[in-house]
Coordinates of C-alpha atoms in Angstrom, one line a residue:
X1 CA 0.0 0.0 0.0
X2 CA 1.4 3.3 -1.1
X3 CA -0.9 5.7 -0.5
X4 CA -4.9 6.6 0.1
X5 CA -7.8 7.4 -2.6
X6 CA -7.3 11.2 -2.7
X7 CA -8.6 14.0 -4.6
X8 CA -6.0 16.4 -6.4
X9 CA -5.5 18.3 -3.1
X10 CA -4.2 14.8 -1.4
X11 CA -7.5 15.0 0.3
X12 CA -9.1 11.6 1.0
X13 CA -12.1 10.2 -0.9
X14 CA -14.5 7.8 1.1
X15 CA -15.9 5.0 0.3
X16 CA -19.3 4.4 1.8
X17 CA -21.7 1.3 2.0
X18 CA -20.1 0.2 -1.3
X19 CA -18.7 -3.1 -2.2
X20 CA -14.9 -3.5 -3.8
X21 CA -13.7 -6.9 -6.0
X22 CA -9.4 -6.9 -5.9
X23 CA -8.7 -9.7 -8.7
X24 CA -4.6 -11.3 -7.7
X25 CA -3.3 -14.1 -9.4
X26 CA -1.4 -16.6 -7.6
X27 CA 2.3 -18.1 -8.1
X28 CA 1.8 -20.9 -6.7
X29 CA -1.0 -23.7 -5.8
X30 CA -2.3 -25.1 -2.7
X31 CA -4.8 -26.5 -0.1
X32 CA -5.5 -23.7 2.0
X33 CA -5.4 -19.4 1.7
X34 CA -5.3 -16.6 3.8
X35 CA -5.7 -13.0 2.9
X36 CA -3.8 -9.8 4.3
X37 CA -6.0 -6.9 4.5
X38 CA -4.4 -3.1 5.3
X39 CA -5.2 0.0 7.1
X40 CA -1.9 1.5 6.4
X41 CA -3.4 5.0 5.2
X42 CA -6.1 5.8 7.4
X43 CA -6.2 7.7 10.6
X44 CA -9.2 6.0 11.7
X45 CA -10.6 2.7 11.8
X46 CA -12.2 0.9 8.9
X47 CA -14.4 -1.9 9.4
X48 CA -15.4 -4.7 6.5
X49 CA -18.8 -5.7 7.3
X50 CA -18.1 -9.0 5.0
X51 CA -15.8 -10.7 2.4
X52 CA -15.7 -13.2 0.0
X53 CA -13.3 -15.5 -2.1
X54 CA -14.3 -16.4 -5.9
X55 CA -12.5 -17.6 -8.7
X56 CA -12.4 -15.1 -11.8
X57 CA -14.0 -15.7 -14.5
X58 CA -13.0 -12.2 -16.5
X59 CA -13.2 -8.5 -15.3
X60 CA -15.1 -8.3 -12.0
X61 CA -17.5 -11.4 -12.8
X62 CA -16.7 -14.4 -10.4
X63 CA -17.3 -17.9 -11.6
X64 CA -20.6 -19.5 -10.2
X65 CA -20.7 -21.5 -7.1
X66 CA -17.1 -20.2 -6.4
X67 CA -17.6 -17.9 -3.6
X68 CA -16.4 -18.8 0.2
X69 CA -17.2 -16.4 2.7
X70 CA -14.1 -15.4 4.6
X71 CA -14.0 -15.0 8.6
X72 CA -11.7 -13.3 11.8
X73 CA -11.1 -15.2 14.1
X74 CA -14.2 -16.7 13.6
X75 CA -16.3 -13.6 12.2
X76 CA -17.5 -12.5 9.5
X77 CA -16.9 -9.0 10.2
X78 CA -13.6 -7.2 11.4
X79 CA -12.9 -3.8 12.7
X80 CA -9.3 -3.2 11.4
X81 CA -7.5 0.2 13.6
X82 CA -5.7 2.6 12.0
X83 CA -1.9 2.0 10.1
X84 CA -2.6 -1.5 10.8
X85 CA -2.7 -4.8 9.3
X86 CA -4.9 -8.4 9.2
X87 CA -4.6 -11.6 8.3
X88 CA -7.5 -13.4 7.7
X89 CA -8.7 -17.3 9.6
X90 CA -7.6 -20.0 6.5
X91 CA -10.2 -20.8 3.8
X92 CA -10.5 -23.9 2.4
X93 CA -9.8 -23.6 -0.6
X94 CA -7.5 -25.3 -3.2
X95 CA -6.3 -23.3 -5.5
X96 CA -4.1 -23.7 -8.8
X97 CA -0.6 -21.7 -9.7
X98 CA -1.6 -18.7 -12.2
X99 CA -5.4 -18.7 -11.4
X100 CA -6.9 -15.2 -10.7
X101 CA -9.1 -15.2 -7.3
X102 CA -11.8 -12.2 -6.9
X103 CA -11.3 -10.7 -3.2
X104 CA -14.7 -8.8 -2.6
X105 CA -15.1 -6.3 -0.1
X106 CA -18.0 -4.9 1.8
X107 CA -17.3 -1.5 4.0
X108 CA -20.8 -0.6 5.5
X109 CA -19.7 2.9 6.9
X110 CA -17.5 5.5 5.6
X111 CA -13.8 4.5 5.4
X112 CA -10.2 5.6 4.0
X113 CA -9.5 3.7 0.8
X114 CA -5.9 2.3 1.6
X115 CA -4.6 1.4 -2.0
X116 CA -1.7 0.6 -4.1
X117 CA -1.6 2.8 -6.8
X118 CA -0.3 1.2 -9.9
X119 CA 0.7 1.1 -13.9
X120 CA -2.0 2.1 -16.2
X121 CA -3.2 -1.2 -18.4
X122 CA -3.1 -3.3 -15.4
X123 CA -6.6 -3.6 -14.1
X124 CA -6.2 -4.9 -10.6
X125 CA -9.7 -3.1 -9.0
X126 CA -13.7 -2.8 -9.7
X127 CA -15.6 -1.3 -7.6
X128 CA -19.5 -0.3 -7.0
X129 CA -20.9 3.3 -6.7
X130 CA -21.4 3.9 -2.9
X131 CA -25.0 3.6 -1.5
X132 CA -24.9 0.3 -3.5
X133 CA -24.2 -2.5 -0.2
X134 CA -23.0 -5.8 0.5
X135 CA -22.2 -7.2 -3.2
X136 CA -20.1 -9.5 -2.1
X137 CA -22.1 -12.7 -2.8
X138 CA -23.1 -11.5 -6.3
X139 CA -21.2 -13.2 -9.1
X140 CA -22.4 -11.0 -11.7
X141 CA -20.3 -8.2 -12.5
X142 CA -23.4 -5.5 -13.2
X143 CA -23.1 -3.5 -10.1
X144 CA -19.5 -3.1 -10.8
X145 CA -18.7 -0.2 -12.2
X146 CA -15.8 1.4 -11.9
X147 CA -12.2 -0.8 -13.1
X148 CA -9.0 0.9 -12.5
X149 CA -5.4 0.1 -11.3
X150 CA -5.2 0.7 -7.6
X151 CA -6.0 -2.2 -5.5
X152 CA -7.6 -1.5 -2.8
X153 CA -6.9 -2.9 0.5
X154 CA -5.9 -6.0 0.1
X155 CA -2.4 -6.6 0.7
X156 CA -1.2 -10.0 0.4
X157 CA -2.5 -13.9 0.0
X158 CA -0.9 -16.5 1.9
X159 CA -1.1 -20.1 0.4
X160 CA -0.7 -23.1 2.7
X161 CA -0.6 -26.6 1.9
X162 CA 2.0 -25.9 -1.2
X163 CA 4.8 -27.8 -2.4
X164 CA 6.6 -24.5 -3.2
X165 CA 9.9 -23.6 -1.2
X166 CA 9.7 -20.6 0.0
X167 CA 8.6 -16.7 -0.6
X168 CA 11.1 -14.1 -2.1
X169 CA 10.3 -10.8 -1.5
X170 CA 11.2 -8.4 -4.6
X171 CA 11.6 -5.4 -2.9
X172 CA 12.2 -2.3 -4.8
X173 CA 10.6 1.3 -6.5
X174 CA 8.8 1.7 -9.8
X175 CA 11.3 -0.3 -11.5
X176 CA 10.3 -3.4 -9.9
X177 CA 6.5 -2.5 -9.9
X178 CA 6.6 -2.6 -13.5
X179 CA 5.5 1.2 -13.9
X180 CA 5.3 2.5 -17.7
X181 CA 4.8 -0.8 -18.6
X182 CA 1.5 -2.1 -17.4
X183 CA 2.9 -3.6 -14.1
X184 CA 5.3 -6.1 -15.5
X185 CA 8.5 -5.5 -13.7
X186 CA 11.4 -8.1 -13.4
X187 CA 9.7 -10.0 -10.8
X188 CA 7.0 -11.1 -13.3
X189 CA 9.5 -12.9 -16.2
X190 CA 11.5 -13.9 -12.9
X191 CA 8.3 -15.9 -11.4
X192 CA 7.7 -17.4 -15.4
X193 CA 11.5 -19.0 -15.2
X194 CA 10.9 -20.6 -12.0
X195 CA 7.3 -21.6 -12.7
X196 CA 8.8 -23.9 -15.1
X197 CA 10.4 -26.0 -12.5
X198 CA 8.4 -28.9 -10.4
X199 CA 5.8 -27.5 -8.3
X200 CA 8.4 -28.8 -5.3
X201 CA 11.0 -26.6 -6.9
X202 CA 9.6 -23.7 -7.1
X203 CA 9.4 -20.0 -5.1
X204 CA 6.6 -17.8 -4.8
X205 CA 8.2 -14.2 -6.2
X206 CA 6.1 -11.4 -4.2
X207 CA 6.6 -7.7 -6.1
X208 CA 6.7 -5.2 -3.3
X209 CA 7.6 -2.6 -5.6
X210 CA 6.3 1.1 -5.1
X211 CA 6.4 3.8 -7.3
X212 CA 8.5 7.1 -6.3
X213 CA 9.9 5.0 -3.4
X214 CA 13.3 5.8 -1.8
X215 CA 15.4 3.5 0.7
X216 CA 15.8 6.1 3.2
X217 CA 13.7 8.3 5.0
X218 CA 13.7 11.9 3.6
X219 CA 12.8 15.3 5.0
X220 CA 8.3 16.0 4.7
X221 CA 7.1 16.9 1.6
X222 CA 10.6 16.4 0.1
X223 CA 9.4 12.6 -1.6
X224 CA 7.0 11.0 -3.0
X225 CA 6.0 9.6 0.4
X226 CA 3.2 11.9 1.2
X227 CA 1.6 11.6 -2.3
X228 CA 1.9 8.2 -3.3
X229 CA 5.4 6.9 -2.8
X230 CA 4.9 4.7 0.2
X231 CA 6.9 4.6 3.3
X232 CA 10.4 4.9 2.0
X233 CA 12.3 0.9 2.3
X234 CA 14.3 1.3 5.6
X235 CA 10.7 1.7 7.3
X236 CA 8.4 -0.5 5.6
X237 CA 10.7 -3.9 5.1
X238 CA 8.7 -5.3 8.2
X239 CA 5.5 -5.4 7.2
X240 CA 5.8 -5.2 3.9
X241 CA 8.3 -8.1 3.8
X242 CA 9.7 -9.7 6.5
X243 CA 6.4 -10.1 8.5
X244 CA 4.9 -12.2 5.3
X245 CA 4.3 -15.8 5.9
X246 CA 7.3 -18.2 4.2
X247 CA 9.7 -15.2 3.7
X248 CA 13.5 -16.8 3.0
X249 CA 15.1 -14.3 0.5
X250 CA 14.9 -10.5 -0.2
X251 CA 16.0 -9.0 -3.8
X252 CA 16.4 -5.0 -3.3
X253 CA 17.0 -2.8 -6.1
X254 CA 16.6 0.6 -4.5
X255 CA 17.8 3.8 -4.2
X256 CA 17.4 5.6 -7.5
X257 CA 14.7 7.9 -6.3
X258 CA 17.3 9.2 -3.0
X259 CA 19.4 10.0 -5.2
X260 CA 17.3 12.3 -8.0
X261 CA 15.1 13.3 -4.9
X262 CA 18.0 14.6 -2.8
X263 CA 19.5 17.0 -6.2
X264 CA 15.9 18.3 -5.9
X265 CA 13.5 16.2 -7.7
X266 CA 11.7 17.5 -10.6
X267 CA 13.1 21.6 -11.1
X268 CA 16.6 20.7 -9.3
X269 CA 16.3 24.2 -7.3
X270 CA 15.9 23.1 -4.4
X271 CA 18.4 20.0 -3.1
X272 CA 18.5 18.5 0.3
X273 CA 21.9 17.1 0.2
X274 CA 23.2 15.0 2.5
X275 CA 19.7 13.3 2.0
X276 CA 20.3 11.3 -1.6
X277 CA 24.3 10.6 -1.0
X278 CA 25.9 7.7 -1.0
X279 CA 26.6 7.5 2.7
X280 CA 22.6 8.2 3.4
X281 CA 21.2 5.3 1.0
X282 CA 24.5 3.1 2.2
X283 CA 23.3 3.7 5.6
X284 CA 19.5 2.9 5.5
X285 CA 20.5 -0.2 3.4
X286 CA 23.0 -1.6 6.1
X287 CA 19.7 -1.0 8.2
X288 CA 17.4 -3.0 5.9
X289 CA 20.2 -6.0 5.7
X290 CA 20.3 -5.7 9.5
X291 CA 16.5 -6.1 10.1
X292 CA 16.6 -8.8 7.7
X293 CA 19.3 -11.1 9.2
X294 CA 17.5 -10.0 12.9
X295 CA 14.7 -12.1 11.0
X296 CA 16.8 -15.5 9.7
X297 CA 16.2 -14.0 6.1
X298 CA 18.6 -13.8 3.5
X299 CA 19.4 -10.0 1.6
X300 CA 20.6 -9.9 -2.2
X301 CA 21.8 -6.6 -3.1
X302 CA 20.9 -5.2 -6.5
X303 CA 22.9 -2.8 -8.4
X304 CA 21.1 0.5 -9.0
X305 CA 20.4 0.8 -13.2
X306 CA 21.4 3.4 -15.6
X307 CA 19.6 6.2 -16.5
X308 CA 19.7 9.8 -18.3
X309 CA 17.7 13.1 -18.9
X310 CA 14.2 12.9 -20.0
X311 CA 12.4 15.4 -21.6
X312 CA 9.2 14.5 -20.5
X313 CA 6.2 13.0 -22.6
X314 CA 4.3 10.2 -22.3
X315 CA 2.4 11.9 -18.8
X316 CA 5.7 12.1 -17.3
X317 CA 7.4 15.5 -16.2
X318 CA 10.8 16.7 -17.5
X319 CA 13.7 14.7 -15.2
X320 CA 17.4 16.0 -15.2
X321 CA 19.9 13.3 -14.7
X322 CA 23.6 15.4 -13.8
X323 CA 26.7 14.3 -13.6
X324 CA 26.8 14.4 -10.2
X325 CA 24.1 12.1 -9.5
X326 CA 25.7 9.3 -11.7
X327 CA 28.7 9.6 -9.1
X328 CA 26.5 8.8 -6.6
X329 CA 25.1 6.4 -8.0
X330 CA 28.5 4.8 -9.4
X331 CA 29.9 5.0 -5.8
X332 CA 26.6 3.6 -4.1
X333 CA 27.2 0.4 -6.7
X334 CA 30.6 0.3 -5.8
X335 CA 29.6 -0.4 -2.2
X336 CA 26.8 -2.8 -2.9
X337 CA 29.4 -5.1 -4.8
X338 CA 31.9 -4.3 -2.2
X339 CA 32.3 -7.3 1.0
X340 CA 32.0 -4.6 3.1
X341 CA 27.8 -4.4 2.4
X342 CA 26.8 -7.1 4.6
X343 CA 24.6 -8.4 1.2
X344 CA 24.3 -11.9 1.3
X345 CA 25.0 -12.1 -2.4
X346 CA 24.6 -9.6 -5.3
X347 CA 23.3 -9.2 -8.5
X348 CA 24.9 -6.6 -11.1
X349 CA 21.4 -5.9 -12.7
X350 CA 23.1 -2.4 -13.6
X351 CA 25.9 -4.1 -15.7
X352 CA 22.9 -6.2 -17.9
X353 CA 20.9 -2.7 -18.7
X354 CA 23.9 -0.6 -19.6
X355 CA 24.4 0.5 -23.6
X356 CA 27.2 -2.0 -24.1
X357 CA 25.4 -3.9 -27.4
X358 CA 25.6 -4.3 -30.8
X359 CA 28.5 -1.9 -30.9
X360 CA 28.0 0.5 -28.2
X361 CA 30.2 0.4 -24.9
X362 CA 28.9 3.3 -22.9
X363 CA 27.7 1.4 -19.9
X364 CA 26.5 4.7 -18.2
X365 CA 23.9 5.0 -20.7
X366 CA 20.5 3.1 -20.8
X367 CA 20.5 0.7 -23.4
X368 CA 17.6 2.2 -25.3
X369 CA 15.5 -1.1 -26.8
X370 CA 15.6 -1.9 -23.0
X371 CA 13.9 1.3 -21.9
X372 CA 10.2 2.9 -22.0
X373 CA 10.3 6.6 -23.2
X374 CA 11.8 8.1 -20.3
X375 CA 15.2 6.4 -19.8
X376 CA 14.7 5.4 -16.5
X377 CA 11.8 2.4 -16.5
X378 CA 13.0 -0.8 -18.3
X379 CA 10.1 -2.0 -21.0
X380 CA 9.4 -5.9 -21.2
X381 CA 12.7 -6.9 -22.9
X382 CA 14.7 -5.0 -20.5
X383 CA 12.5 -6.7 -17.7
X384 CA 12.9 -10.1 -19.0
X385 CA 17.2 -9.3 -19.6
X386 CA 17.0 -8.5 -15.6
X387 CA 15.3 -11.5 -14.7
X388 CA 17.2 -13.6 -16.5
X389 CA 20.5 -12.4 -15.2
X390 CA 19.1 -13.9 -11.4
X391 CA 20.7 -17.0 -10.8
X392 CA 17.6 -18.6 -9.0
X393 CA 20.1 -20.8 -7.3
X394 CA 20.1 -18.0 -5.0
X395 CA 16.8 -19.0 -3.6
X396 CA 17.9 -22.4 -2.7
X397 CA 16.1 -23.9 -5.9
X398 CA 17.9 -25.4 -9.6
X399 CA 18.5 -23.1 -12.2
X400 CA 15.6 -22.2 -14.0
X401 CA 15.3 -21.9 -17.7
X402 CA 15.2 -18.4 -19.1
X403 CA 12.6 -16.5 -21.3
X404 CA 13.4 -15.6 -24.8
X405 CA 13.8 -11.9 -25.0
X406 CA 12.3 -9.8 -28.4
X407 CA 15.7 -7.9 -28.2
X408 CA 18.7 -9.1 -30.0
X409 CA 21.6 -8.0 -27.7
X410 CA 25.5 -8.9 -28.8
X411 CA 27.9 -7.8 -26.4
X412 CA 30.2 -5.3 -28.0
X413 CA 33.8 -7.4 -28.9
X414 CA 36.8 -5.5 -27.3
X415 CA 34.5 -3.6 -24.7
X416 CA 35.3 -4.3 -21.0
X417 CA 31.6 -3.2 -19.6
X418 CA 30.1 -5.8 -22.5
X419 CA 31.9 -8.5 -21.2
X420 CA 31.0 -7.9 -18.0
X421 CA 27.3 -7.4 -19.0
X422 CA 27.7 -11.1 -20.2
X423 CA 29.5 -12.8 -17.5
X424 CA 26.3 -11.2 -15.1
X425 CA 24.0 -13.4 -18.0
X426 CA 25.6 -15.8 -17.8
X427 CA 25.0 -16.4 -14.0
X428 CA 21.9 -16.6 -14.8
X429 CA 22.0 -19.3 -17.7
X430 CA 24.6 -22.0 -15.2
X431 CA 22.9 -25.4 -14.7
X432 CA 24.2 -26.6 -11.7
X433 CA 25.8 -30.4 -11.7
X434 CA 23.1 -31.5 -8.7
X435 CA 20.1 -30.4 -7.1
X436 CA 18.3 -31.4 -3.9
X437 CA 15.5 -29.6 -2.2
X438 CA 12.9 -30.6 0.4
X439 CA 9.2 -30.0 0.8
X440 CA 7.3 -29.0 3.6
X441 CA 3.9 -27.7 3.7
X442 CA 2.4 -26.0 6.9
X443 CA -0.6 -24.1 7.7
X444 CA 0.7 -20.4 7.3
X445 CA 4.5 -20.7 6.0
X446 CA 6.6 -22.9 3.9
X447 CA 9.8 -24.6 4.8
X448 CA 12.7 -24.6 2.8
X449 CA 16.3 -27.2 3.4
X450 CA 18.8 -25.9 1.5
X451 CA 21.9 -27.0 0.7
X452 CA 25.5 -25.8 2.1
X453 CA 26.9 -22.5 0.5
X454 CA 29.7 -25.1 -0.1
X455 CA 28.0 -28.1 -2.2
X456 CA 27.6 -26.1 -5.3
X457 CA 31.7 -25.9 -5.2
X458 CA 32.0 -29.6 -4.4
X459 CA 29.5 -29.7 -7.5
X460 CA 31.8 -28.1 -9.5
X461 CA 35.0 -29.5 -8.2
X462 CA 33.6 -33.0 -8.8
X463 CA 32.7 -32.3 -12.4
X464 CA 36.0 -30.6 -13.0
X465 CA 37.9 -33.8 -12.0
X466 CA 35.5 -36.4 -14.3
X467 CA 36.7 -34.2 -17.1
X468 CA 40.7 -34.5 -15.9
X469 CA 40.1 -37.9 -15.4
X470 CA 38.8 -38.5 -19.2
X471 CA 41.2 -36.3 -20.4
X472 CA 44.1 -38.3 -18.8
X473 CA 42.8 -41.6 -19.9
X474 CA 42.5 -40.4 -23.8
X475 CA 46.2 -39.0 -23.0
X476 CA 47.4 -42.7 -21.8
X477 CA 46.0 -44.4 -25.0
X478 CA 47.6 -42.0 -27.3
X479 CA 51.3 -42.6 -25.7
X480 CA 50.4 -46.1 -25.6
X481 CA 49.7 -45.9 -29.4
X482 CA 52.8 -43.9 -29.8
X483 CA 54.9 -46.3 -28.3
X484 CA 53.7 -49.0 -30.3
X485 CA 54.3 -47.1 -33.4
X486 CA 57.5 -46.7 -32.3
X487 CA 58.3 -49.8 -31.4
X488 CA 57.6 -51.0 -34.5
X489 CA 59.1 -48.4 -36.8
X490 CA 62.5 -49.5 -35.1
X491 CA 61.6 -52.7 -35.8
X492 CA 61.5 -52.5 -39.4
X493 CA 64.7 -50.4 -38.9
X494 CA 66.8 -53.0 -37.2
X495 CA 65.4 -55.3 -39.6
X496 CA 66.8 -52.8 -42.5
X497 CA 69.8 -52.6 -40.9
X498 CA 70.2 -56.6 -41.0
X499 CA 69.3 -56.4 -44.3
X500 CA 72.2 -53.9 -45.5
X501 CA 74.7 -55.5 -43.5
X502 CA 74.0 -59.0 -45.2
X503 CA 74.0 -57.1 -48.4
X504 CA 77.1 -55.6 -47.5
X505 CA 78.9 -58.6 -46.6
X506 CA 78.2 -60.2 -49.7
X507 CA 80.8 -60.4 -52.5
X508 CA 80.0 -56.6 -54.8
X509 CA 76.7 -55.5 -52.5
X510 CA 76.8 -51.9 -51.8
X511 CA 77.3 -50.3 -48.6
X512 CA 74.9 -49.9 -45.5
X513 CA 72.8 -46.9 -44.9
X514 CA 75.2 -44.5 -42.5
X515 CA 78.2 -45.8 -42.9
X516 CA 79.8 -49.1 -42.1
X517 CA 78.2 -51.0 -39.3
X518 CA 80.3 -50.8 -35.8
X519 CA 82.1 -53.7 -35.0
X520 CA 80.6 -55.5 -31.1
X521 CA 83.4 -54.9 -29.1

């Protein structure tokens, strides 16, 4: 949740005895769900007089005979206070990977409209005018009305009962929300490699991606924060990650948005420095990798992406990217890659996106056919080029198979940055030698074994010597062939040799090869 239906003053907008259908789909399958619902941007209670579960059948219509009523703590009402969170009793219901479920929502009074705001094309939300009551139990989609992008309320659904490893939280800005591209960011074509795997392979990928969002807390009215750009990383990581049920593995690409917020935002007139330097967004991201380890969950670090100047367009405003900012954000890379982060691993996502193709080797500079319009927000191919550089061996599960990109991208011969840009690939194209994993499924979380840091380098070291012993064995048989060639080539020598000398001892036969034979002493 980033934010609260508002007016064009920020003002909140009410909804009132009106009923709300949030349509998610689901990574993974399972026995058993629970849903999150959120408070987060109200100052006052709201309470949801009832809910149901349904399986979509398109828009806001729910199949027939699908809907389960959903309780708390037994009822069928809850009273949720303000800037807070709840999970839901389980509903039994099995569910399939990559089927849609319709979340419907009934506030009977007035209540703040806690939402995620998000990416035009992706219709997450349909609501009814208010006045129009409890609509929850209705399959038909006639009462509702209104379809747009924000969802509202609902924040998360946990399944129990899967086979699926684990949950890994993409936590990141606009970039990983999929903004300017109809909410597909990397976390998307990420969750498409891995749900190619077994079902007892396989991680749930959660996008906790905001728009306008910065990893450190800035001065009010300074960020996005107040309008739609959610609490900024270094606060929300709790609740927006590591309280979620089955969460082994965080992926953070932030930090972007400190850094053009701090030279001033939009005009540049008025920057807040130190707020956007590389010590502040080092800082609150030692913070985040602290919390996270407090919490048994593993931390990889991504590398912030290239970006330049827009002009503005496209319902965007005009965006200045200075020198200055790119040496902050150079630096703040430098430290993420550096053993002195605290990341668990890292992934050079700002080596893949860098104009270092077919030619080019300027890896400062977006590589355009991996960029919308404003040379900041990677498009589908750029998305699918980040998600494939993620080794998903990272998350305790085999390599996954990649997905084909629309972009044809040759790494430049002869340009350092290009061959970095295609060792990072390749990381994420390595099959390992072996593979185990273990299943557990559990009411609320699932558990995850995984293998020692050290078995993938046995792995390796294991393979290496099969191919040193095959090489060795082909290298015995040729010497052994070589010495029988020359065994028998001096052989036919000696055998020569005989020959001349009888020649030469006979009465007018001509003299051995070399010279006269030496006498045996």
């Amino acid at each position: 949740m980033d934010y609260f239906y508002s007016n064009e003053a920020h003002q909140p907008i009410p909804a009132s005895n009106a009923t709300y259908r949030d349509i998610a789909q689901l990574a993974v399958g399972g026995q058993s769900i629970k849903i999150q619902l959120s408070n987060t941007w109200s100052t006052t209670p709201t309470t949801f007089a009832a809910v149901t579960i349904g399986v979509q059948q398109s828009g806001a219509a729910v199949v027939a005979g699908s809907l389960v009523p959903v309780t708390f703590q037994g009822r069928s009402s809850i009273t949720i206070a303000a800037g807070q969170r709840v999970m839901s009793d389980p509903v039994a219901i099995s569910v399939r990977a990559g089927e849609s479920l319709s979340i419907s929502l009934w506030v009977a009074s007035s209540a703040t409209v806690s939402l995620h705001n998000c990416c035009v094309g992706h219709i997450d939300s349909y609501g009814t005018v208010d006045g129009a009551g409890n609509q929850v139990h209705n399959p038909s989609a006639a009462k509702f009305i209104y379809a747009d992008y924000n969802m509202r309320w609902l924040s998360a659904i946990a399944v129990s009962g899967t086979p699926a490893q684990a949950t890994v939280v993409a936590f990141g800005d606009s970039i990983t929300e999929g903004f300017n591209n109809s909410g597909v960011g990397w976390p998307t074509p990420l969750q498409q490699r891995i749900s190619q795997l077994p079902p007892d392979q396989q991680v749930s990928v959660v996008d906790e991606g905001i728009a306008g969002n910065t990893v450190s807390v800035f001065p009010p009215y300074t960020s996005y924060a107040e309008v739609d750009g959610g609490l900024p990383g270094v606060t929300r990581v709790g609740p927006d990650a590591l309280d979620l049920p089955g969460v082994k593995y965080i992926v953070m690409l932030l930090g972007t948005n400190d850094i053009w917020f701090g030279a001033g935002g939009e005009n540049m007139k008025h920057p807040i420095a130190p707020y956007g330097s590389a010590a502040s967004i080092e800082a609150a991201m030692s913070s985040i990798i602290a919390q996270s380890h407090a919490h048994g969950v593993k931390i990889i670090g991504a590398t912030l992406l290239p970006r330049s100047s827009f002009n503005g367009g496209n319902g965007e405003s005009r965006e200045i990217w200075t020198p200055s900012d790119q040496s902050i954000l150079t630096a703040v890379n430098a430290w993420i890659l550096s053993p002195q982060s605290g990341f668990d691993a890292t992934i050079n996502l700002g080596a893949v996106m860098g104009d270092v193709y077919n030619g080019a080797c300027q890896p400062a500079t977006p590589f355009a056919p991996y960029y919308t319009v404003d040379n900041l927000h990677p498009n589908t191919a750029g998305q699918t080029a980040m998600a494939n550089a993620i080794s998903t061996t990272l998350f305790g599960i085999p390599q996954a198979p990649q997905v084909t990109s629309s972009v044809v991208a040759t790494p430049t011969p002869n340009c350092p940055a290009a061959t970095l840009a295609a060792q990072v690939l390749a990381k994420g194209r390595a099959i390992p030698t072996t593979t185990t994993s273990t299943t557990t499924s559990t009411t609320t979380t699932t558990t995850t074994t995984i293998a020692p840091t050290h078995r993938g380098v046995v792995a390796r070291v294991v393979s290496w010597a099969k191919v040193l012993g095959i090489v060795l064995a082909v290298l015995a048989v040729i010497v052994v062939i070589l010495r029988i060639r020359r065994r028998r080539r001096a052989i036919r020598r000696r055998q020569q040799a005989r020959a001349a000398i009888r020649d030469y001892r006979r009465p007018g036969g001509p003299p051995p090869p070399g010279g006269s034979p030496r006498r045996r002493r």
